[in-house]
PDB file of C-alpha atoms in Angstrom:
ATOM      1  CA  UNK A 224       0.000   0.000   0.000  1.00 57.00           C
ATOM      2  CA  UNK A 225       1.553   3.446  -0.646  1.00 55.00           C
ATOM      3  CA  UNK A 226       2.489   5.381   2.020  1.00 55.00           C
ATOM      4  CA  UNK A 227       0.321   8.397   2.939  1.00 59.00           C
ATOM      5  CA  UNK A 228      -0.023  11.471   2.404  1.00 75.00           C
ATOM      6  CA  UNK A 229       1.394  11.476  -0.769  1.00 84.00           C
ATOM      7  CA  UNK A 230       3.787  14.821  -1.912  1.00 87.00           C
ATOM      8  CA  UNK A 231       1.775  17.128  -4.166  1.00 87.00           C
ATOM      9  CA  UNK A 232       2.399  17.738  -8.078  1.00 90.00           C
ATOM     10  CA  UNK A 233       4.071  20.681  -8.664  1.00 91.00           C
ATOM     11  CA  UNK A 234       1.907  23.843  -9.392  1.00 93.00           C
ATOM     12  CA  UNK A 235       2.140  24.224 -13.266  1.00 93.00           C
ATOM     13  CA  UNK A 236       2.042  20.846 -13.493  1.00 93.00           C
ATOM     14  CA  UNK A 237      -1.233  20.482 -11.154  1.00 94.00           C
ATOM     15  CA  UNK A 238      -3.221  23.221 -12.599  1.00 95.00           C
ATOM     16  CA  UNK A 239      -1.982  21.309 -16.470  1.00 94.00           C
ATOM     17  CA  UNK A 240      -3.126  18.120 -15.207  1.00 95.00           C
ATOM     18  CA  UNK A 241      -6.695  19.883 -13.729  1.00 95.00           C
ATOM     19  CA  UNK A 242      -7.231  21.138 -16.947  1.00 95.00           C
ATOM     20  CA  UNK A 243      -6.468  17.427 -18.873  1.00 95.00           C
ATOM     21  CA  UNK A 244      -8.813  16.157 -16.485  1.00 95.00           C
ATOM     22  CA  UNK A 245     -11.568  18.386 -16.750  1.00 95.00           C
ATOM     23  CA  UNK A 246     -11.547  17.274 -20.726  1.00 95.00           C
ATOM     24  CA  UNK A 247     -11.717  13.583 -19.488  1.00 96.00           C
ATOM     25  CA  UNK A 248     -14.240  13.661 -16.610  1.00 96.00           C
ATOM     26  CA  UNK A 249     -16.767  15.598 -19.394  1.00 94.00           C
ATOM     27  CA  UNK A 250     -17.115  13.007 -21.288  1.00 94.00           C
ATOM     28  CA  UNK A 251     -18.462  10.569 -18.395  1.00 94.00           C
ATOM     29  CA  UNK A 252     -22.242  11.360 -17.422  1.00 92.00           C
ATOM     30  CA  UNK A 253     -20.629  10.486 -13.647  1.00 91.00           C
ATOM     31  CA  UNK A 254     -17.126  11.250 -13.132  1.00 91.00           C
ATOM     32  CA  UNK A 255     -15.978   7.852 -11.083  1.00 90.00           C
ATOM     33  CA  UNK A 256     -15.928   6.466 -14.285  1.00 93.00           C
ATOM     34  CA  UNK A 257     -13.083   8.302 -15.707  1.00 95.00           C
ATOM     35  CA  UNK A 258     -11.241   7.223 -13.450  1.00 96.00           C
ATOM     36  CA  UNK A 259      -8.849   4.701 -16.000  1.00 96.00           C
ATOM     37  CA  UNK A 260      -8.238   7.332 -18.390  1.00 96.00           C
ATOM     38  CA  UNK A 261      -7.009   9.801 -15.145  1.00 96.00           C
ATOM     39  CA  UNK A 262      -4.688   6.999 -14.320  1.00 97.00           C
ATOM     40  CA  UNK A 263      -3.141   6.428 -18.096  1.00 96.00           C
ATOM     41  CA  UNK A 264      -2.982  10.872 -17.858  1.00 96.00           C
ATOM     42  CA  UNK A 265      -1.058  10.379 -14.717  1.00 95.00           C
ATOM     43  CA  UNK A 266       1.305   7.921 -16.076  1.00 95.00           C
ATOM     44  CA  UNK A 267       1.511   9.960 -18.949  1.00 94.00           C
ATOM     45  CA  UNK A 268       3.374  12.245 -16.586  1.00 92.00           C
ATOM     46  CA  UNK A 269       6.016  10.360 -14.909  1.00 91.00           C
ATOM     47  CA  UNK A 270       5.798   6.959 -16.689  1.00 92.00           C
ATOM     48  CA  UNK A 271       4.467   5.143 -13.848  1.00 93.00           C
ATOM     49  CA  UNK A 272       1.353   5.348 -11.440  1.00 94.00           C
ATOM     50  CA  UNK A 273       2.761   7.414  -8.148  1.00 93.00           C
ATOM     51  CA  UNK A 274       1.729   8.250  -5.191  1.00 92.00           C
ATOM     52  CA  UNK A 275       1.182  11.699  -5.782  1.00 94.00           C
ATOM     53  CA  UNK A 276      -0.606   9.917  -9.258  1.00 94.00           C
ATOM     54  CA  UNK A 277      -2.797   8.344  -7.032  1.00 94.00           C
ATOM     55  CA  UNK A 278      -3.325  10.994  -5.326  1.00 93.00           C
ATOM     56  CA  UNK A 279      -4.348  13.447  -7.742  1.00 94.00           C
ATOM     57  CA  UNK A 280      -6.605  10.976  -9.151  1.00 95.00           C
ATOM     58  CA  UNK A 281      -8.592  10.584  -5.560  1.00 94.00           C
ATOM     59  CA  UNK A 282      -9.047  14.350  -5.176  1.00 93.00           C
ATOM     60  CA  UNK A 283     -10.450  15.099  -8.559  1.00 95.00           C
ATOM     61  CA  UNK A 284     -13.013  12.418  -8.303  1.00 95.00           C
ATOM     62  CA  UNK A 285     -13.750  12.281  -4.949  1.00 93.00           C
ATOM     63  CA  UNK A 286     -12.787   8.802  -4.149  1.00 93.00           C
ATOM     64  CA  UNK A 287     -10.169   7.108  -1.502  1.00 92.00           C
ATOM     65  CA  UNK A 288      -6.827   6.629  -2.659  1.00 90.00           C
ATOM     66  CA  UNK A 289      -7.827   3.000  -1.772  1.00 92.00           C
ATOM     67  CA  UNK A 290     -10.394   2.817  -3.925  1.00 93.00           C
ATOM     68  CA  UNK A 291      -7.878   4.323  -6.774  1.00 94.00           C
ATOM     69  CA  UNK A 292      -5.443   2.115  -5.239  1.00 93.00           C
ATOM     70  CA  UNK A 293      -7.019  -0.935  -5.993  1.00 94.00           C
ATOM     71  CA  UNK A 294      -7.727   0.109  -9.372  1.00 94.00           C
ATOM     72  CA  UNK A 295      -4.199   0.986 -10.314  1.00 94.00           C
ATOM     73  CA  UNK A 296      -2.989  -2.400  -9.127  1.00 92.00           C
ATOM     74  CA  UNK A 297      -5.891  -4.590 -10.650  1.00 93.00           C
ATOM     75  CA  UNK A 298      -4.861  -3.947 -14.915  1.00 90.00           C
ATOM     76  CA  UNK A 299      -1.387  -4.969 -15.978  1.00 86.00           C
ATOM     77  CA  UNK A 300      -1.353  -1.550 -18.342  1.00 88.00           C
ATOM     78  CA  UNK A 301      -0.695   0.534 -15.459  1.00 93.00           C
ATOM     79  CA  UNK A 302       2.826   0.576 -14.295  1.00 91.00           C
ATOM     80  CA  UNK A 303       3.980   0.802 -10.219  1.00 89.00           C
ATOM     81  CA  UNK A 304       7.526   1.534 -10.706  1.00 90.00           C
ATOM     82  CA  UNK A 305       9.703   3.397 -13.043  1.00 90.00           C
ATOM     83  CA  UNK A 306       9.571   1.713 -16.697  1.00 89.00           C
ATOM     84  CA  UNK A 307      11.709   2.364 -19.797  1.00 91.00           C
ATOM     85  CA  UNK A 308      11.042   4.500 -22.560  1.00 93.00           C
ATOM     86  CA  UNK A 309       9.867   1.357 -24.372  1.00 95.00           C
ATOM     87  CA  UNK A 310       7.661  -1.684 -22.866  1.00 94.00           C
ATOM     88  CA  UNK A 311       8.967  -4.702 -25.069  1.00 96.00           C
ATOM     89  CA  UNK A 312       6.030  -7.147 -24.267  1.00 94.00           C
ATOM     90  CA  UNK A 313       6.911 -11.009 -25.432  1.00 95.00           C
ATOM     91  CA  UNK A 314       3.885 -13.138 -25.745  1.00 93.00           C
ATOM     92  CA  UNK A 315       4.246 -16.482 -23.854  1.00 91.00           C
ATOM     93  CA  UNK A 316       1.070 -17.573 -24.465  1.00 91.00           C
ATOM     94  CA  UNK A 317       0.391 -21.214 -25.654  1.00 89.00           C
ATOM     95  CA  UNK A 318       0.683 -20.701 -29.241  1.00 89.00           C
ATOM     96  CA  UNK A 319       3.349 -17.880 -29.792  1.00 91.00           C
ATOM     97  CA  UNK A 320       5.262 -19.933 -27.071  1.00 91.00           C
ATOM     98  CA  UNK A 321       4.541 -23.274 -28.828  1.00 90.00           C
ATOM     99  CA  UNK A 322       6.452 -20.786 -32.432  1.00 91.00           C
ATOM    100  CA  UNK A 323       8.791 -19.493 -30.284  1.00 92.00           C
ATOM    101  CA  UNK A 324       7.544 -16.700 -27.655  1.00 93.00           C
ATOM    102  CA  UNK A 325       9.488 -18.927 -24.882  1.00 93.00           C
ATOM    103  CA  UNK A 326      12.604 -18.668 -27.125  1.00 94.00           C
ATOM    104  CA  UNK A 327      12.785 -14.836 -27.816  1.00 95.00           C
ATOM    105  CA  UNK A 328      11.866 -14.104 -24.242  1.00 95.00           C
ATOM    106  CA  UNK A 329      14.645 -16.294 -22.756  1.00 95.00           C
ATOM    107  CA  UNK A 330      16.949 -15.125 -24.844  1.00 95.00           C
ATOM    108  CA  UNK A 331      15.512 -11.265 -24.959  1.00 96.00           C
ATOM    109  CA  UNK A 332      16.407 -11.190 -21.060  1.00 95.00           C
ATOM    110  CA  UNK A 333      20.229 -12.516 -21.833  1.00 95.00           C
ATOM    111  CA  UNK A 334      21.115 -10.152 -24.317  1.00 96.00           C
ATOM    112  CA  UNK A 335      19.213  -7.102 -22.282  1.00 95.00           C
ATOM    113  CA  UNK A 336      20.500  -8.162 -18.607  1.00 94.00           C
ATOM    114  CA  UNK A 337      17.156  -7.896 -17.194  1.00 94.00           C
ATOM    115  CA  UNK A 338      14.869 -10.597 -16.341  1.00 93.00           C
ATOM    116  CA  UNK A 339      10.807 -10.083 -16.137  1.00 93.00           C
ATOM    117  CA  UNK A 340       9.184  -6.528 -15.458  1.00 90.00           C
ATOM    118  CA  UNK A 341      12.835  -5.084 -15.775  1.00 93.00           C
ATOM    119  CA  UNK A 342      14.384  -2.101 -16.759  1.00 94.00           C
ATOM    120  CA  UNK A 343      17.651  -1.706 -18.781  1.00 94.00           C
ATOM    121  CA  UNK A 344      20.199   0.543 -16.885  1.00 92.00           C
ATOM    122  CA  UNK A 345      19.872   3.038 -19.396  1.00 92.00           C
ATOM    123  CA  UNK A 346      16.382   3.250 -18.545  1.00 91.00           C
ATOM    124  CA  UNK A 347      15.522   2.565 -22.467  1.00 94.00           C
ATOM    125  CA  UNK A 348      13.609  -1.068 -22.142  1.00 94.00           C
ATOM    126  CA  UNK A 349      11.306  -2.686 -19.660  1.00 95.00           C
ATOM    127  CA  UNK A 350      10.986  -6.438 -20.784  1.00 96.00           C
ATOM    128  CA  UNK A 351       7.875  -8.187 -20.289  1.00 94.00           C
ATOM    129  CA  UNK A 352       6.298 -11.899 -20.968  1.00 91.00           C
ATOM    130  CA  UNK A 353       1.938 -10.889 -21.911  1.00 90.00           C
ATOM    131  CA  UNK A 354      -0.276 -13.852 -21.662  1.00 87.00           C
ATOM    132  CA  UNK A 355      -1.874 -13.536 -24.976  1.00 88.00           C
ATOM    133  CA  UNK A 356      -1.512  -9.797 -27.360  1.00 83.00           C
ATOM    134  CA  UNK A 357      -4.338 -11.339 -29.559  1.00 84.00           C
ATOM    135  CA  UNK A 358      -2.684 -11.454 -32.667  1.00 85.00           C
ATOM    136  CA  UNK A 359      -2.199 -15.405 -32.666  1.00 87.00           C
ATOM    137  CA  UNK A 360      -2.414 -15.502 -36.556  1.00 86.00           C
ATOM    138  CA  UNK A 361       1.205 -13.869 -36.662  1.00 89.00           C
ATOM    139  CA  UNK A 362       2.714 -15.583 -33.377  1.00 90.00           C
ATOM    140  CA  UNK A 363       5.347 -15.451 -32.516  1.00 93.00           C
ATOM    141  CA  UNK A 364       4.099 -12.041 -31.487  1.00 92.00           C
ATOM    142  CA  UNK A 365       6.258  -8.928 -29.299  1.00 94.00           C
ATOM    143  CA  UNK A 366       4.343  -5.394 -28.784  1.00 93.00           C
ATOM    144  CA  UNK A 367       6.282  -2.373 -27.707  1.00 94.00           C
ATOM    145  CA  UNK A 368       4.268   0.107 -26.639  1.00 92.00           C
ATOM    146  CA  UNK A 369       1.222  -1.872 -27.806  1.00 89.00           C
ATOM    147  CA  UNK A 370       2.733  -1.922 -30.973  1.00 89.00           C
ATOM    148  CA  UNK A 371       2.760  -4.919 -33.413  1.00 90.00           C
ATOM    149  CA  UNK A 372       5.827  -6.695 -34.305  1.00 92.00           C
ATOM    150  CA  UNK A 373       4.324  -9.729 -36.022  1.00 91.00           C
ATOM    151  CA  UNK A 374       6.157 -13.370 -36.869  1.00 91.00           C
ATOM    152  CA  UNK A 375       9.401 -12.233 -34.719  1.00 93.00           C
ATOM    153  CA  UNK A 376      12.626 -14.644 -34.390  1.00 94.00           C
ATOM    154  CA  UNK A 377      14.796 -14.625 -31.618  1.00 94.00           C
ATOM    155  CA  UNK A 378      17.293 -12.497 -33.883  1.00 94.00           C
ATOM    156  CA  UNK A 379      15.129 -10.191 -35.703  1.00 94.00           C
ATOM    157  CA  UNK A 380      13.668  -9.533 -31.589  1.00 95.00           C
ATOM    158  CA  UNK A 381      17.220  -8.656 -30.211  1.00 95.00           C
ATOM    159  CA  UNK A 382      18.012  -6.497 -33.708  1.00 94.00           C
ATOM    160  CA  UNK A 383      14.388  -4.939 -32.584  1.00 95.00           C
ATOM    161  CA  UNK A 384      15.611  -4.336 -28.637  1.00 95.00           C
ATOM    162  CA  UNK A 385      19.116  -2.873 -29.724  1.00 95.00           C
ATOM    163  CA  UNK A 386      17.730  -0.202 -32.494  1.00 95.00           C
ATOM    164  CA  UNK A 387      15.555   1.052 -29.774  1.00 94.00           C
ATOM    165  CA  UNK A 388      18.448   1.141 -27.601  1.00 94.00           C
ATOM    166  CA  UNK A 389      20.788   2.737 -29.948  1.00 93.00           C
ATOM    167  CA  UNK A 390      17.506   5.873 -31.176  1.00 91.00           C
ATOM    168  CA  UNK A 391      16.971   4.264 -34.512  1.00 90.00           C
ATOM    169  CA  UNK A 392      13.862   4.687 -36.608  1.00 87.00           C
ATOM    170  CA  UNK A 393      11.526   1.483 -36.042  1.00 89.00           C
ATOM    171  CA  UNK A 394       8.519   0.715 -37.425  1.00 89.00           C
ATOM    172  CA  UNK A 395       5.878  -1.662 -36.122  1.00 90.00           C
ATOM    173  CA  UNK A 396       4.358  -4.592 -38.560  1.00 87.00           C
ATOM    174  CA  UNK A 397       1.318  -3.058 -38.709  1.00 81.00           C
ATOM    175  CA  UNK A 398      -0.709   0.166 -36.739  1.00 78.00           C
ATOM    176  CA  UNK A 399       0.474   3.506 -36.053  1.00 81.00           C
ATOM    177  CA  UNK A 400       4.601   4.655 -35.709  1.00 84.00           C
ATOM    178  CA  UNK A 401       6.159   3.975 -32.637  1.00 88.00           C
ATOM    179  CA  UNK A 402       5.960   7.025 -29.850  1.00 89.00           C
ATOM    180  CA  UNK A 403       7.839   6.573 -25.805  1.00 91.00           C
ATOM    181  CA  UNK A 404       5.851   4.919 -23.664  1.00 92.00           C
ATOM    182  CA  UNK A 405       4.458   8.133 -21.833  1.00 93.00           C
ATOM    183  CA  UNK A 406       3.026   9.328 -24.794  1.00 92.00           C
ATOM    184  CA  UNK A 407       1.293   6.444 -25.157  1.00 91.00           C
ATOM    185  CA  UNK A 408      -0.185   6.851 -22.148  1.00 93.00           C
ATOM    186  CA  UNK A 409      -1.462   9.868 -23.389  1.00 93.00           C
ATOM    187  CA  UNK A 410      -3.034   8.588 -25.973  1.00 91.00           C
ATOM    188  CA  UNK A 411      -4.706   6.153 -24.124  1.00 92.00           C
ATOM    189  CA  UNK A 412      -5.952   8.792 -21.962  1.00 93.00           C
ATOM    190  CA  UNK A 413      -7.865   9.707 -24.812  1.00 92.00           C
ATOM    191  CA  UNK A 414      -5.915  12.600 -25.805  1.00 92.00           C
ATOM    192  CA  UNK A 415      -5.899  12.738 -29.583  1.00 88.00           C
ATOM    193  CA  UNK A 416      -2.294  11.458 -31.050  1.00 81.00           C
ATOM    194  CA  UNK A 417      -1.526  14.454 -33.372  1.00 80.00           C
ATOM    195  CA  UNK A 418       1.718  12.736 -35.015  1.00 79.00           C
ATOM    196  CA  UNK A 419       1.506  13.665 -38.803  1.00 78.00           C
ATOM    197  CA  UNK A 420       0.098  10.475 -40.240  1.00 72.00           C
ATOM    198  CA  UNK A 421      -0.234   8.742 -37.250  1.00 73.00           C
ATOM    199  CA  UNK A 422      -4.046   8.301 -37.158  1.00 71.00           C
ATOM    200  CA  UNK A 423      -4.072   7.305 -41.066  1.00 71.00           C
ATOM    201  CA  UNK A 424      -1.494   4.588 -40.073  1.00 71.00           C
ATOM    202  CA  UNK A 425      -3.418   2.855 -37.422  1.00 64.00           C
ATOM    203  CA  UNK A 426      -5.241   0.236 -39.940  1.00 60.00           C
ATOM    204  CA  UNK A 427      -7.336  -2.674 -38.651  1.00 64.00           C
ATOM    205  CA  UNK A 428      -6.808  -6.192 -38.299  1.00 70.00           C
ATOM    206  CA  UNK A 429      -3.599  -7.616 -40.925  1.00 70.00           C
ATOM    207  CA  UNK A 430      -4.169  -9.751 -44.063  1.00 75.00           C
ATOM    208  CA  UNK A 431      -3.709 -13.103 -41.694  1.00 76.00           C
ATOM    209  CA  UNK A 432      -6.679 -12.222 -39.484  1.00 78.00           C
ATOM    210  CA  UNK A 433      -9.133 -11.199 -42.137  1.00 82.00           C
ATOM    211  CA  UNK A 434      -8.194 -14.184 -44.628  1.00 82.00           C
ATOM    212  CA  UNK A 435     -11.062 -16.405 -43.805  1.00 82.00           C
ATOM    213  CA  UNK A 436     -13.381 -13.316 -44.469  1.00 84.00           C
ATOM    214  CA  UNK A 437     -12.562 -12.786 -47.929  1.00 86.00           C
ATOM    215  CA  UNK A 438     -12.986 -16.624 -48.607  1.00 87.00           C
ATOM    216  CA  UNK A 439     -16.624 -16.094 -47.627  1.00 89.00           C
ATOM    217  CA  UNK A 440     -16.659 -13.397 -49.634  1.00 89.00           C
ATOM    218  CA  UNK A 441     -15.332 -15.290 -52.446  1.00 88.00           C
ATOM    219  CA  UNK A 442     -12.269 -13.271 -52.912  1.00 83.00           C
ATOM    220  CA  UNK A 443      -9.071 -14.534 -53.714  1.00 75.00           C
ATOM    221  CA  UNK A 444      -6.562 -14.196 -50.993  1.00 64.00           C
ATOM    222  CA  UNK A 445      -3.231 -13.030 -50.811  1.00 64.00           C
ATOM    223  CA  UNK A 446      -0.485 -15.617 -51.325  1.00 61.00           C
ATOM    224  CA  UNK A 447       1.715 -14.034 -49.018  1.00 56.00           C
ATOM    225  CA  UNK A 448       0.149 -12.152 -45.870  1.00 49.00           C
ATOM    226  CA  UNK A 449       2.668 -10.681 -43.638  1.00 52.00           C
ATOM    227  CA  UNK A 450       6.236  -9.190 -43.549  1.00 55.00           C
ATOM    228  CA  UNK A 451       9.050 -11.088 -43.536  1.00 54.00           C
ATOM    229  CA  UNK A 452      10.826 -12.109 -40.392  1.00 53.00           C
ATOM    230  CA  UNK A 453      14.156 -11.676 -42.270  1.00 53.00           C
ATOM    231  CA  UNK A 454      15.936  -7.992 -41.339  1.00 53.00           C
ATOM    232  CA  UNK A 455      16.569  -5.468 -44.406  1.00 50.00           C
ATOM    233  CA  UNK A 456      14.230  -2.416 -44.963  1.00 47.00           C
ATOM    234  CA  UNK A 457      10.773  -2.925 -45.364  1.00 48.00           C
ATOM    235  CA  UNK A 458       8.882  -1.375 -48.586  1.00 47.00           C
ATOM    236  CA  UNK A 459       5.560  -1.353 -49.980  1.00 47.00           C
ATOM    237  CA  UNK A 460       5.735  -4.411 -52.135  1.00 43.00           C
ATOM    238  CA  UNK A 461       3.745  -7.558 -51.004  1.00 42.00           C
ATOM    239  CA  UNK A 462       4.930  -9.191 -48.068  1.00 43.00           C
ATOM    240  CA  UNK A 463       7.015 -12.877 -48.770  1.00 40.00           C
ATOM    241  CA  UNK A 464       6.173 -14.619 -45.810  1.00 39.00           C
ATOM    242  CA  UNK A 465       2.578 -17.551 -45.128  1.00 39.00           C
ATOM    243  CA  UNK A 466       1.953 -16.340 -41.356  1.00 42.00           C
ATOM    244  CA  UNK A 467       2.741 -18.060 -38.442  1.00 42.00           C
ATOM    245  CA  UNK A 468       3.131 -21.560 -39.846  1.00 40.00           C
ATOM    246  CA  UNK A 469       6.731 -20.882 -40.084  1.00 41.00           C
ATOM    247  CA  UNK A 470       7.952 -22.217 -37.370  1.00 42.00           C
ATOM    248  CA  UNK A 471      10.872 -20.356 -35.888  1.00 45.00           C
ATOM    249  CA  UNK A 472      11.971 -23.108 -34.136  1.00 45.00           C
ATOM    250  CA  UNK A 473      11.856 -27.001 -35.498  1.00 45.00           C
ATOM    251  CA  UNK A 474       8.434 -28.703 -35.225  1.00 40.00           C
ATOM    252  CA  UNK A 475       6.950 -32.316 -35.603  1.00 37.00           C
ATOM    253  CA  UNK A 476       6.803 -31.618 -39.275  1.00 40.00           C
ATOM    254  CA  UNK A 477      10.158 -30.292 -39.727  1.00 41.00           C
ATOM    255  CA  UNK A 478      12.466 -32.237 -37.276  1.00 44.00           C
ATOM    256  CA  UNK A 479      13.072 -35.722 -38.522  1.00 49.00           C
ATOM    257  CA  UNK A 480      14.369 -36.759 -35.005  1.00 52.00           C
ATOM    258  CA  UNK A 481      10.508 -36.238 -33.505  1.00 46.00           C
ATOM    259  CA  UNK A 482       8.201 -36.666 -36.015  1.00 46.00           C
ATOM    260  CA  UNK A 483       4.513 -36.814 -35.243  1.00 42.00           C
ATOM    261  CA  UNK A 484       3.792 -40.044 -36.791  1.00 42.00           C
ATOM    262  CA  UNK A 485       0.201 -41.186 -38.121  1.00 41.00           C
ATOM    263  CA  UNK A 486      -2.772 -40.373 -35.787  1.00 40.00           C
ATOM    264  CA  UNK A 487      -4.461 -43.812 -35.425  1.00 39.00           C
ATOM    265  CA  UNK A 488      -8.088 -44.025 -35.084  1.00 40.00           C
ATOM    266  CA  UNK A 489     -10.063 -44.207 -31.823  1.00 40.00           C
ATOM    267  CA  UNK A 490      -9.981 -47.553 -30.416  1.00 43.00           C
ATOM    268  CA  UNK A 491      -6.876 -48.534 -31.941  1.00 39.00           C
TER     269      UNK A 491
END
């Protein structure tokens, strides 16, 4: 439980953070309920949920900071402690684990020193296994920032980790350019992300997802559906690469020293 009272924002940045709230609570008919996008504007601020987050969020909706306390610690999205500047999310999930998740996030936490919920020293990456990022037609699947990075390798994830490190220009699978993890937070506030292009980017689901809807439609699919897991720069031209049943690591179909066998029928 945090200890209280908790210290008091700054004034400029209390009377900024009134005003941000006053947008959010306006668009609640009662005001409790804007309480999750107060605590994604408070992380916003610092990167984290604090004290004085908590706080703040207590007094302008006239709860407890229990009550906001128990919030804050019940969803996964809001962090307790200081996080990086990018939240590299592994999925360990059955299936992206079953393509690889396990693999990249073993060897993610070797190459980056850190082990789960950790922060680089240089205060660039927090590296985290998710239990499912819902994107299991491109598993193995890592997010930063709630960003896709679909069909990933354990190489083409560590190539991902150190461009971040080192301030080069990355760019998600699919969805909107990558922004630091407190502007995210903004944006999930429901502050509008005014990034030239940004919206437009955003998209939907990806070619692998919406496959079996243009069967029904009768349309002919794609024979290649998502970016390559191979490095190199990415460019507008179709992507070379069927999904997730490209196993990053051997399977029963593709490792002669454990093959699956025939499936005998029941009974037998």
């Amino acid at each position: 439980m945090p200890q209280l009272p908790a210290p008091d924002y700054p004034a400029d940045v209390r009377a900024r953070l009134d005003a941000d709230a006053k947008d959010i609570i306006a668009r609640y008919p009662g005001s409790r309920s804007a309480l999750l996008p107060l605590l994604h504007l408070v992380q916003a601020e610092e990167g984290h949920v604090t004290r004085t987050g908590m706080r703040f969020c207590a007094e302008t909706l006239g709860l407890t900071t229990a009550e906001v306390t128990a919030v804050a610690t019940f969803y996964t999205m809001y962090r307790r402690k200081p996080s990086g500047d990018y939240q590299v999310g592994v999925c360990t999930n059955t299936l992206c684990a079953v393509m690889g998740g396990d693999a990249i996030f073993d060897e993610l936490k070797e190459h980056l020193g850190v082990g789960n919920d950790e922060t680089t020293e240089d205060g660039k990456i927090t590296l985290e296994h998710i239990e499912c990022n819902a994107a299991c037609d491109f598993a193995p699947v890592v997010m930063v920032n709630w960003e896709f990075f679909d069909n990933q390798t354990p190489e083409s994830a560590k190539r991902l980790v150190d461009d971040l490190r080192d301030g080069k220009a990355v760019r998600p699978t699919r969805g909107a350019p990558l922004c630091t993890y407190k502007e995210t937070a903004r944006i999930l506030a429901g502050f509008p992300d005014e990034r030239p292009g940004a919206v437009e980017a955003s998209g939907g689901a990806g070619p692998a997802s919406l496959i079996g809807l243009r069967l029904a439609k009768g349309e002919a699919p794609q024979r290649r559906v998502v970016h390559p897991r191979a490095g190199g720069p990415q460019t507008d031209a179709p992507a070379e690469h069927l999904s997730s049943h490209d196993a990053p690591q051997q399977t029963s179909a593709s490792d002669p020293a454990h093959p699956a066998g025939p499936t005998a029928e029941e009974g037998e």
